[in-house]
Short mmCIF file of C-alpha atoms in Angstrom, two decimals:
data_model
loop_
_atom_site.label_atom_id
_atom_site.label_comp_id
_atom_site.label_asym_id
_atom_site.label_seq_id
_atom_site.Cartn_x
_atom_site.Cartn_y
_atom_site.Cartn_z
CA MET Y 1 -30.09 -0.87 -8.82
CA TYR Y 2 -28.45 1.20 -5.09
CA LYS Y 3 -29.68 -1.80 -2.53
CA LYS Y 4 -28.18 -3.99 -4.37
CA PHE Y 5 -24.37 -2.19 -4.72
CA ARG Y 6 -24.89 -1.71 -0.34
CA LEU Y 7 -25.46 -5.05 -0.67
CA LEU Y 8 -22.29 -6.16 -3.01
CA ALA Y 9 -20.11 -3.35 -0.92
CA PHE Y 10 -21.31 -5.52 2.68
CA ILE Y 11 -20.19 -8.67 1.08
CA PHE Y 12 -17.33 -8.14 -0.11
CA LEU Y 13 -16.01 -6.53 3.42
CA SER Y 14 -17.62 -9.27 4.97
CA GLY Y 15 -15.17 -11.62 2.77
CA VAL Y 16 -12.12 -9.61 3.48
CA ALA Y 17 -12.31 -9.87 7.11
CA VAL Y 18 -13.07 -13.67 6.51
CA ALA Y 19 -9.78 -14.06 4.51
CA SER Y 20 -7.94 -11.66 6.86
CA GLY Y 21 -6.81 -14.87 8.73
CA GLN Y 22 -5.21 -16.77 5.55
CA THR Y 23 -1.63 -17.04 4.57
CA GLU Y 24 0.51 -14.74 2.85
CA ASN Y 25 3.73 -15.37 1.59
CA SER Y 26 6.33 -13.10 -0.12
CA PRO Y 27 10.11 -14.18 -0.51
CA TYR Y 28 10.44 -10.16 -1.71
CA SER Y 29 8.97 -8.69 1.74
CA ARG Y 30 12.18 -9.80 3.35
CA TYR Y 31 14.10 -7.17 1.71
CA GLY Y 32 14.03 -3.79 2.79
CA LEU Y 33 11.09 -2.52 4.60
CA GLY Y 34 8.85 -5.38 2.83
CA ASP Y 35 6.67 -5.26 -0.12
CA GLN Y 36 5.05 -1.90 -0.84
CA MET Y 37 1.56 -1.13 -0.81
CA ARG Y 38 -0.19 0.68 -3.30
CA THR Y 39 0.05 4.31 -2.19
CA GLN Y 40 -3.28 5.84 -3.74
CA ASN Y 41 -6.40 5.91 -2.98
CA ILE Y 42 -8.98 3.61 -5.17
CA ILE Y 43 -9.89 6.15 -7.46
CA ASN Y 44 -6.42 6.62 -8.96
CA ARG Y 45 -5.17 2.58 -8.85
CA GLY Y 46 -8.04 2.01 -11.80
CA MET Y 47 -6.54 5.06 -13.74
CA GLY Y 48 -2.78 3.52 -13.78
CA GLY Y 49 -2.06 5.27 -10.46
CA PHE Y 50 -1.24 9.04 -11.08
CA SER Y 51 -1.97 11.28 -8.68
CA ALA Y 52 0.21 14.51 -8.26
CA ALA Y 53 -3.00 16.46 -10.31
CA TYR Y 54 -5.52 14.45 -9.19
CA GLY Y 55 -8.06 15.65 -6.55
CA ASP Y 56 -12.54 16.70 -6.10
CA TYR Y 57 -14.78 17.01 -3.81
CA GLN Y 58 -16.09 13.10 -3.08
CA SER Y 59 -12.31 11.54 -2.31
CA VAL Y 60 -9.72 11.69 -0.17
CA ASN Y 61 -6.18 11.85 -1.95
CA PHE Y 62 -3.71 11.17 0.56
CA THR Y 63 -0.74 10.87 -2.03
CA ASN Y 64 -1.06 14.84 -2.72
CA PRO Y 65 -2.49 17.06 0.29
CA ALA Y 66 -2.95 19.68 -1.92
CA SER Y 67 -5.74 18.31 -3.06
CA TYR Y 68 -7.61 18.32 0.33
CA GLY Y 69 -8.65 21.83 -0.35
CA ARG Y 70 -11.08 20.28 -2.99
CA ILE Y 71 -13.49 18.76 -0.89
CA LYS Y 72 -16.19 20.05 0.06
CA ALA Y 73 -18.14 18.20 2.09
CA THR Y 74 -17.30 15.91 5.03
CA VAL Y 75 -16.29 12.44 3.36
CA LEU Y 76 -15.73 9.44 5.11
CA ASP Y 77 -12.78 7.40 2.37
CA ILE Y 78 -12.54 3.38 3.24
CA GLY Y 79 -10.39 1.13 1.10
CA VAL Y 80 -9.79 -2.85 1.18
CA GLU Y 81 -8.57 -5.13 -1.41
CA VAL Y 82 -6.81 -8.21 -1.55
CA ASN Y 83 -4.27 -9.00 -3.25
CA THR Y 84 -3.05 -13.07 -4.89
CA SER Y 85 0.13 -13.68 -6.22
CA THR Y 86 1.71 -16.95 -8.07
CA MET Y 87 5.55 -16.58 -7.73
CA ARG Y 88 7.56 -18.60 -9.86
CA ALA Y 89 11.87 -19.56 -9.08
CA LEU Y 90 14.18 -20.62 -11.61
CA ASN Y 91 16.83 -23.03 -9.40
CA PRO Y 92 15.47 -25.04 -8.95
CA PRO Y 93 11.90 -24.76 -11.26
CA ARG Y 94 9.04 -24.17 -8.89
CA LYS Y 95 5.99 -22.84 -8.74
CA PHE Y 96 3.57 -21.41 -5.57
CA SER Y 97 0.34 -18.84 -4.76
CA SER Y 98 -0.50 -16.99 -2.13
CA ALA Y 99 -3.41 -14.71 -1.35
CA SER Y 100 -3.70 -11.64 0.79
CA PRO Y 101 -6.38 -9.59 2.12
CA ASN Y 102 -6.00 -5.95 3.59
CA ILE Y 103 -7.28 -2.79 4.61
CA SER Y 104 -5.99 -0.25 2.22
CA TYR Y 105 -6.75 3.23 3.94
CA VAL Y 106 -9.32 4.59 6.76
CA THR Y 107 -9.66 8.71 5.80
CA VAL Y 108 -12.09 11.17 7.00
CA GLY Y 109 -11.58 14.76 5.19
CA ILE Y 110 -13.59 17.96 6.50
CA PRO Y 111 -14.06 21.19 4.64
CA LEU Y 112 -13.13 23.64 7.29
CA SER Y 113 -14.23 26.70 4.92
CA ARG Y 114 -16.83 26.56 2.67
CA LYS Y 115 -16.12 29.55 0.72
CA ARG Y 116 -12.63 29.07 0.83
CA ASP Y 117 -10.42 25.94 -0.74
CA TRP Y 118 -9.30 24.56 2.91
CA GLY Y 119 -9.44 21.02 4.09
CA VAL Y 120 -8.21 19.00 7.02
CA VAL Y 121 -7.75 14.64 6.67
CA VAL Y 122 -6.95 12.60 9.25
CA GLY Y 123 -6.26 9.17 8.43
CA LEU Y 124 -4.93 5.32 8.84
CA ARG Y 125 -2.95 3.21 6.54
CA PRO Y 126 -0.43 0.27 6.25
CA MET Y 127 2.96 1.51 4.41
CA SER Y 128 4.73 -2.53 3.96
CA ARG Y 129 4.09 -6.09 4.65
CA ILE Y 130 6.59 -8.70 5.06
CA SER Y 131 5.32 -12.02 5.47
CA TYR Y 132 7.06 -15.11 4.27
CA GLN Y 133 8.40 -18.42 5.23
CA LEU Y 134 10.74 -20.98 3.39
CA GLU Y 135 12.54 -23.98 3.75
CA ARG Y 136 16.13 -25.43 3.00
CA ASN Y 137 17.64 -28.76 3.09
CA GLU Y 138 20.71 -29.57 2.94
CA ARG Y 139 23.16 -31.64 3.92
CA ASN Y 140 26.56 -31.12 7.00
CA THR Y 141 29.35 -33.07 5.24
CA SER Y 142 31.19 -31.36 8.11
CA GLY Y 143 32.84 -33.40 11.20
CA THR Y 144 32.44 -36.42 11.62
CA LEU Y 145 28.82 -36.56 11.11
CA ASN Y 146 26.83 -36.84 8.18
CA ASP Y 147 23.29 -35.29 9.60
CA SER Y 148 20.63 -33.47 6.90
CA ILE Y 149 19.70 -29.85 8.50
CA ASN Y 150 16.67 -28.32 7.52
CA SER Y 151 15.92 -24.72 7.92
CA ILE Y 152 12.84 -22.59 8.15
CA PHE Y 153 13.44 -18.93 7.21
CA ARG Y 154 10.24 -16.55 8.80
CA GLY Y 155 9.63 -12.92 8.51
CA GLU Y 156 6.78 -10.62 9.47
CA GLY Y 157 6.33 -7.62 10.33
CA GLY Y 158 5.44 -4.26 8.17
CA THR Y 159 5.04 -0.07 8.59
CA GLN Y 160 1.84 1.59 9.23
CA GLN Y 161 1.37 5.28 9.46
CA VAL Y 162 -1.28 7.00 11.32
CA PHE Y 163 -1.53 11.40 10.02
CA ILE Y 164 -3.44 14.22 9.66
CA GLY Y 165 -2.86 16.70 7.15
CA MET Y 166 -3.98 19.82 5.83
CA GLY Y 167 -4.63 21.56 2.55
CA PHE Y 168 -5.82 25.82 1.36
CA GLY Y 169 -6.04 27.41 -2.32
CA VAL Y 170 -5.60 30.96 -3.37
CA LYS Y 171 -7.23 31.03 -6.76
CA ASN Y 172 -5.76 28.34 -9.36
CA LEU Y 173 -3.25 27.27 -6.52
CA ARG Y 174 -3.33 24.67 -3.76
CA LEU Y 175 -0.79 23.83 -0.90
CA GLY Y 176 -1.05 21.08 1.26
CA ILE Y 177 1.33 18.98 4.44
CA ASN Y 178 0.92 15.90 5.89
CA ALA Y 179 2.62 15.29 9.17
CA GLY Y 180 2.17 11.87 10.73
CA TYR Y 181 4.08 9.12 12.71
CA LEU Y 182 5.16 6.13 10.73
CA PHE Y 183 5.49 2.75 12.93
CA GLY Y 184 6.46 -0.64 12.47
CA SER Y 185 8.61 -4.25 13.21
CA LYS Y 186 9.96 -6.70 11.57
CA ASP Y 187 10.43 -9.99 13.39
CA TYR Y 188 12.71 -12.27 11.95
CA SER Y 189 13.63 -15.93 12.39
CA THR Y 190 15.27 -19.62 11.32
CA ARG Y 191 14.36 -22.38 12.67
CA THR Y 192 17.20 -25.09 12.20
CA THR Y 193 16.59 -29.20 12.98
CA PHE Y 194 19.67 -31.56 12.30
CA ILE Y 195 18.38 -34.87 11.75
CA ASN Y 196 20.36 -37.92 12.49
CA ASP Y 197 19.09 -41.61 12.81
CA SER Y 198 20.48 -42.29 16.06
CA VAL Y 199 21.73 -39.20 18.07
CA LEU Y 200 18.81 -36.72 19.17
CA TYR Y 201 19.29 -32.94 19.03
CA TYR Y 202 17.22 -29.64 20.06
CA ARG Y 203 16.72 -27.68 17.58
CA SER Y 204 17.95 -24.20 17.51
CA LEU Y 205 15.88 -21.03 17.52
CA HIS Y 206 17.59 -17.79 16.44
CA GLY Y 207 15.58 -14.36 16.06
CA THR Y 208 15.99 -10.84 15.35
CA THR Y 209 13.13 -8.70 16.15
CA THR Y 210 12.93 -4.59 15.84
CA ASN Y 211 10.40 -1.56 16.43
CA PHE Y 212 10.88 1.34 15.01
CA GLY Y 213 9.30 4.71 14.56
CA GLY Y 214 9.50 8.56 13.80
CA LEU Y 215 7.86 11.74 12.20
CA LEU Y 216 7.42 11.70 8.55
CA LEU Y 217 6.39 14.96 6.96
CA ASN Y 218 5.93 15.23 3.40
CA GLY Y 219 3.77 18.30 1.29
CA GLY Y 220 2.48 19.16 -1.91
CA LEU Y 221 0.82 21.58 -4.40
CA GLN Y 222 -1.14 21.87 -7.14
CA TYR Y 223 -1.77 24.53 -10.03
CA THR Y 224 -5.10 24.57 -11.99
CA ILE Y 225 -5.34 26.33 -15.78
CA LYS Y 226 -8.74 27.21 -17.06
CA LEU Y 227 -8.67 26.10 -20.36
CA ASN Y 228 -12.17 26.81 -21.89
CA LYS Y 229 -15.37 26.93 -20.46
CA ASP Y 230 -14.98 23.33 -18.71
CA THR Y 231 -11.74 22.16 -19.74
CA ARG Y 232 -8.99 22.27 -16.74
CA LEU Y 233 -5.07 21.62 -16.68
CA HIS Y 234 -3.70 20.51 -13.42
CA ALA Y 235 -0.07 20.13 -12.88
CA GLY Y 236 1.06 18.94 -9.09
CA ALA Y 237 3.74 18.12 -7.66
CA PHE Y 238 4.50 16.32 -3.70
CA GLY Y 239 7.72 14.77 -1.94
CA SER Y 240 9.45 14.07 1.21
CA LEU Y 241 12.77 14.50 2.74
CA LYS Y 242 14.86 11.67 3.39
CA GLN Y 243 14.00 11.12 7.57
CA THR Y 244 16.09 9.37 10.31
CA MET Y 245 13.82 7.31 12.84
CA LYS Y 246 14.46 5.17 16.25
CA GLY Y 247 14.52 1.93 16.11
CA ASN Y 248 15.36 -1.15 19.30
CA ARG Y 249 16.00 -4.43 18.89
CA THR Y 250 15.98 -7.96 20.48
CA ILE Y 251 18.37 -11.04 19.24
CA LEU Y 252 17.53 -13.94 20.92
CA ARG Y 253 19.30 -17.53 20.37
CA GLU Y 254 17.62 -20.53 21.99
CA THR Y 255 16.92 -24.11 21.73
CA PHE Y 256 13.86 -25.43 21.39
CA VAL Y 257 11.13 -28.64 20.94
CA PRO Y 258 8.44 -27.80 18.73
CA THR Y 259 4.72 -27.98 20.51
CA ALA Y 260 1.95 -29.61 18.76
CA GLU Y 261 0.80 -26.06 17.16
CA ASP Y 262 3.84 -25.96 16.08
CA GLU Y 263 4.92 -23.52 18.27
CA PRO Y 264 8.90 -23.36 20.11
CA GLN Y 265 8.81 -24.06 23.41
CA ARG Y 266 12.08 -23.24 25.11
CA VAL Y 267 15.01 -25.78 26.19
CA ASP Y 268 17.87 -23.44 26.57
CA SER Y 269 18.33 -20.10 26.23
CA VAL Y 270 21.60 -19.72 24.61
CA SER Y 271 21.91 -15.88 24.68
CA THR Y 272 19.87 -12.62 24.87
CA GLN Y 273 20.07 -9.10 23.43
CA LYS Y 274 17.68 -6.46 24.55
CA ASP Y 275 17.56 -2.73 23.92
CA ILE Y 276 19.58 -2.31 21.25
CA ARG Y 277 19.16 1.46 19.90
CA GLY Y 278 19.73 2.17 15.92
CA ASP Y 279 18.49 4.47 13.33
CA MET Y 280 16.35 4.09 10.61
CA ILE Y 281 16.91 6.28 7.52
CA TYR Y 282 13.30 6.00 5.63
CA PRO Y 283 14.48 7.58 2.03
CA ALA Y 284 13.33 11.09 0.08
CA SER Y 285 10.24 10.10 -2.67
CA TYR Y 286 9.03 12.63 -5.39
CA GLY Y 287 6.19 13.08 -7.79
CA PHE Y 288 5.14 15.16 -10.35
CA GLY Y 289 2.48 15.32 -12.87
CA LEU Y 290 -0.53 16.22 -15.45
CA MET Y 291 -4.01 16.01 -15.66
CA LEU Y 292 -6.29 17.38 -18.19
CA ASP Y 293 -10.41 17.40 -17.25
CA ARG Y 294 -14.06 18.10 -18.33
CA GLU Y 295 -15.98 18.19 -15.20
CA SER Y 296 -18.17 15.41 -14.79
CA LYS Y 297 -17.23 14.37 -18.36
CA TRP Y 298 -13.84 12.91 -18.83
CA MET Y 299 -9.82 12.91 -17.70
CA ILE Y 300 -6.85 11.56 -18.56
CA GLY Y 301 -3.64 11.97 -16.58
CA ALA Y 302 0.43 11.09 -15.96
CA ASP Y 303 2.64 10.98 -13.00
CA PHE Y 304 6.20 10.08 -12.73
CA THR Y 305 7.35 8.68 -9.16
CA GLN Y 306 10.56 8.31 -7.82
CA THR Y 307 12.30 7.12 -3.76
CA ASN Y 308 15.79 7.21 -3.02
CA TRP Y 309 16.33 4.11 -1.66
CA ASN Y 310 19.99 3.76 -1.97
CA ASP Y 311 19.61 6.14 0.94
CA TYR Y 312 17.59 3.66 3.10
CA ARG Y 313 20.00 2.02 5.72
CA PHE Y 314 18.56 -0.04 9.06
CA PHE Y 315 20.62 -0.34 11.86
CA GLY Y 316 23.77 1.08 9.93
CA GLU Y 317 22.74 -1.62 6.95
CA LYS Y 318 22.02 -0.79 3.37
CA ASP Y 319 20.24 -3.89 2.45
CA PHE Y 320 19.45 -5.40 -1.12
CA VAL Y 321 17.26 -2.28 -2.34
CA GLN Y 322 17.79 0.46 -5.05
CA ASN Y 323 16.27 3.53 -6.47
CA SER Y 324 12.87 2.93 -7.85
CA TRP Y 325 10.81 5.39 -10.13
CA LYS Y 326 7.01 4.53 -11.86
CA VAL Y 327 5.53 5.90 -14.59
CA HIS Y 328 1.13 6.07 -14.22
CA VAL Y 329 -1.30 7.29 -16.90
CA GLY Y 330 -4.92 6.83 -17.06
CA GLY Y 331 -7.88 8.05 -17.66
CA GLN Y 332 -11.99 8.05 -16.43
CA ILE Y 333 -14.64 8.43 -18.84
CA ILE Y 334 -18.34 9.05 -17.75
CA PRO Y 335 -21.40 8.95 -19.91
CA ASN Y 336 -23.75 11.10 -18.53
CA ALA Y 337 -23.29 12.39 -15.07
CA LEU Y 338 -26.74 14.12 -14.70
CA ASN Y 339 -28.69 11.17 -16.92
CA GLY Y 340 -31.13 9.72 -13.73
CA LYS Y 341 -33.23 6.78 -16.48
CA ASN Y 342 -30.05 5.03 -16.84
CA TYR Y 343 -27.75 4.04 -14.48
CA TRP Y 344 -24.91 2.95 -16.55
CA ASN Y 345 -24.65 6.16 -18.50
CA ARG Y 346 -23.65 7.82 -14.27
CA VAL Y 347 -20.89 5.24 -14.40
CA ALA Y 348 -17.55 6.24 -14.07
CA TYR Y 349 -15.27 4.00 -16.40
CA ARG Y 350 -11.37 4.09 -16.42
CA ALA Y 351 -7.79 2.50 -17.06
CA GLY Y 352 -4.47 2.85 -16.91
CA PHE Y 353 -1.00 1.20 -16.89
CA ASN Y 354 2.00 1.80 -14.98
CA TYR Y 355 5.41 0.39 -15.67
CA GLY Y 356 8.49 0.98 -13.43
CA THR Y 357 12.04 -0.76 -11.47
CA ASP Y 358 11.13 -2.43 -8.18
CA TYR Y 359 13.29 -1.49 -5.11
CA VAL Y 360 14.32 -4.65 -4.50
CA ASN Y 361 17.58 -6.00 -6.21
CA VAL Y 362 18.55 -8.87 -5.15
CA ASP Y 363 20.13 -10.34 -8.73
CA GLY Y 364 20.30 -6.72 -11.15
CA ASP Y 365 17.43 -4.57 -12.26
CA MET Y 366 13.51 -6.47 -11.58
CA PRO Y 367 11.19 -4.81 -13.76
CA THR Y 368 7.60 -3.75 -13.11
CA TYR Y 369 4.62 -3.16 -14.96
CA ALA Y 370 0.83 -3.49 -14.17
CA VAL Y 371 -2.47 -2.48 -16.55
CA THR Y 372 -5.54 -1.38 -14.24
CA PHE Y 373 -9.44 -1.07 -14.59
CA GLY Y 374 -12.04 0.47 -12.41
CA MET Y 375 -15.34 2.03 -11.79
CA GLY Y 376 -17.51 4.55 -10.04
CA LEU Y 377 -20.68 2.83 -8.86
CA PRO Y 378 -23.08 5.67 -7.34
CA MET Y 379 -25.21 4.51 -4.51
CA ARG Y 380 -27.66 7.30 -4.72
CA PRO Y 381 -29.85 9.01 -7.60
CA PRO Y 382 -28.69 11.88 -8.79
CA ALA Y 383 -31.40 14.23 -7.08
CA TYR Y 384 -29.10 13.85 -3.96
CA THR Y 385 -27.31 17.05 -4.41
CA LYS Y 386 -25.43 16.70 -0.69
CA GLN Y 387 -25.35 13.21 0.00
CA PHE Y 388 -23.15 11.32 -2.00
CA ALA Y 389 -22.14 7.60 -1.91
CA VAL Y 390 -19.94 5.58 -3.89
CA ILE Y 391 -18.32 2.21 -4.20
CA ASN Y 392 -15.07 2.49 -6.39
CA LEU Y 393 -13.81 -0.52 -7.43
CA GLY Y 394 -10.23 -1.30 -8.95
CA LEU Y 395 -8.86 -4.04 -11.32
CA GLU Y 396 -4.74 -5.07 -11.80
CA TYR Y 397 -2.62 -7.33 -13.54
CA GLY Y 398 0.66 -7.34 -13.35
CA ARG Y 399 4.01 -8.78 -13.31
CA ARG Y 400 6.85 -8.09 -10.57
CA GLY Y 401 10.59 -9.44 -12.37
CA ASP Y 402 11.33 -11.11 -15.86
CA LYS Y 403 13.44 -13.74 -17.12
CA ASN Y 404 16.72 -12.77 -15.46
CA SER Y 405 14.90 -12.75 -11.76
CA THR Y 406 15.66 -15.10 -9.28
CA VAL Y 407 11.58 -15.33 -9.25
CA ARG Y 408 9.11 -13.40 -11.41
CA GLU Y 409 5.62 -12.88 -9.54
CA SER Y 410 2.60 -12.42 -11.29
CA PHE Y 411 0.04 -10.74 -9.21
CA PHE Y 412 -4.25 -9.31 -9.50
CA ALA Y 413 -5.49 -7.55 -6.94
CA ILE Y 414 -9.09 -6.60 -5.89
CA SER Y 415 -9.54 -3.25 -4.38
CA LEU Y 416 -12.92 -2.05 -3.04
CA GLY Y 417 -13.17 2.03 -1.97
CA LEU Y 418 -16.50 3.32 -0.39
CA ASN Y 419 -16.95 7.10 -0.32
CA LEU Y 420 -19.39 8.19 1.93
CA SER Y 421 -21.00 11.56 2.52
CA ASP Y 422 -24.39 10.92 4.11
CA ILE Y 423 -27.40 12.55 6.49
CA TRP Y 424 -25.34 11.96 9.31
CA PHE Y 425 -22.24 13.83 7.93
CA GLN Y 426 -24.41 16.64 7.26
CA LYS Y 427 -25.26 19.61 9.69
CA ARG Y 428 -29.19 20.00 10.19
CA LYS Y 429 -30.96 23.64 9.36
CA TYR Y 430 -34.54 23.90 11.23
CA TYR Y 431 -36.36 26.46 10.37
#
């Protein structure tokens, strides 16, 4: 059984690597910093995304750094995902689909003290992605020529964060902080072609490339109340303040001819503006929630999160964004964690949902909602008390937008997480 699950993990990770060459096309990623990546680990995603009060010794809950104090063994936590989406536009009516594999996060958690609740985490994770290509054909009725105009709009980029965090606990209270560097790019271009039967025009390219980065801090706290011998109530909160980051922009205007690979080959540079300095204001965000659990049996929880995107500015521009919020509800049950004979009794079964408003605001509020399912599949027998290896599977189906939205999206995501604390992480003792 355990060898089969190791093979399953390898096949899934290999599939993500092969599929990484596929093209994603998300028109909404044109706005703000692009489509926002999920901000929870795979365990929490399977439970609707609640994470404010969550923490355990087998995984890294980077959403709330206060949870790092619960890490009891060195753990490697890796997450990958494959997202598929179908877009439906109202005017003109059309439909298109895309797929995008991504690495969700790579984190390592290390307990600094086994006697005290004190842990440190280092990690890397993508925060957002930009990937779209749209084409428009229209007639140019101005002037003396009645040409057709073909315009192709492209966008690439996104943001990533590398961070280090620390969490510690004193009795029932835990505190934590993440210090990271957020960096990214936005590369937008418009390629225009005038089509005329008797006149040959060079094609034009207008491109804007912006690179940016800066320090990003966020903190959190958790508090535990023991209700009886096995049942506990946890409260948690996390957040970050509005922060300003530096950027550098290049604007290019040129004429070109296409190559066989459909890449532009410059004919003449009309204008180039380099080293344009500016600021990006990254918005404040916060979340809070509760979790009730019985150790190794079950848990239920709920969160509320909000990000103040009204404060977002990119080189002084606001863009079509607004404050976003979301409610996350979910739970987990393990039939019998110590049953060595029946494997499926030791599997963690998870489910949940979330609902809120998206931060993109092109033609009014855009609701978003999803249902989630998940499983925690142990890869070792229960006799391994100090070593564990778990495959966490997450499934999410949801929608973005409603009947009033110009473009509606339905999406399905498969996420896979590997939590490893094996012999190579443990300090060996010889007698």
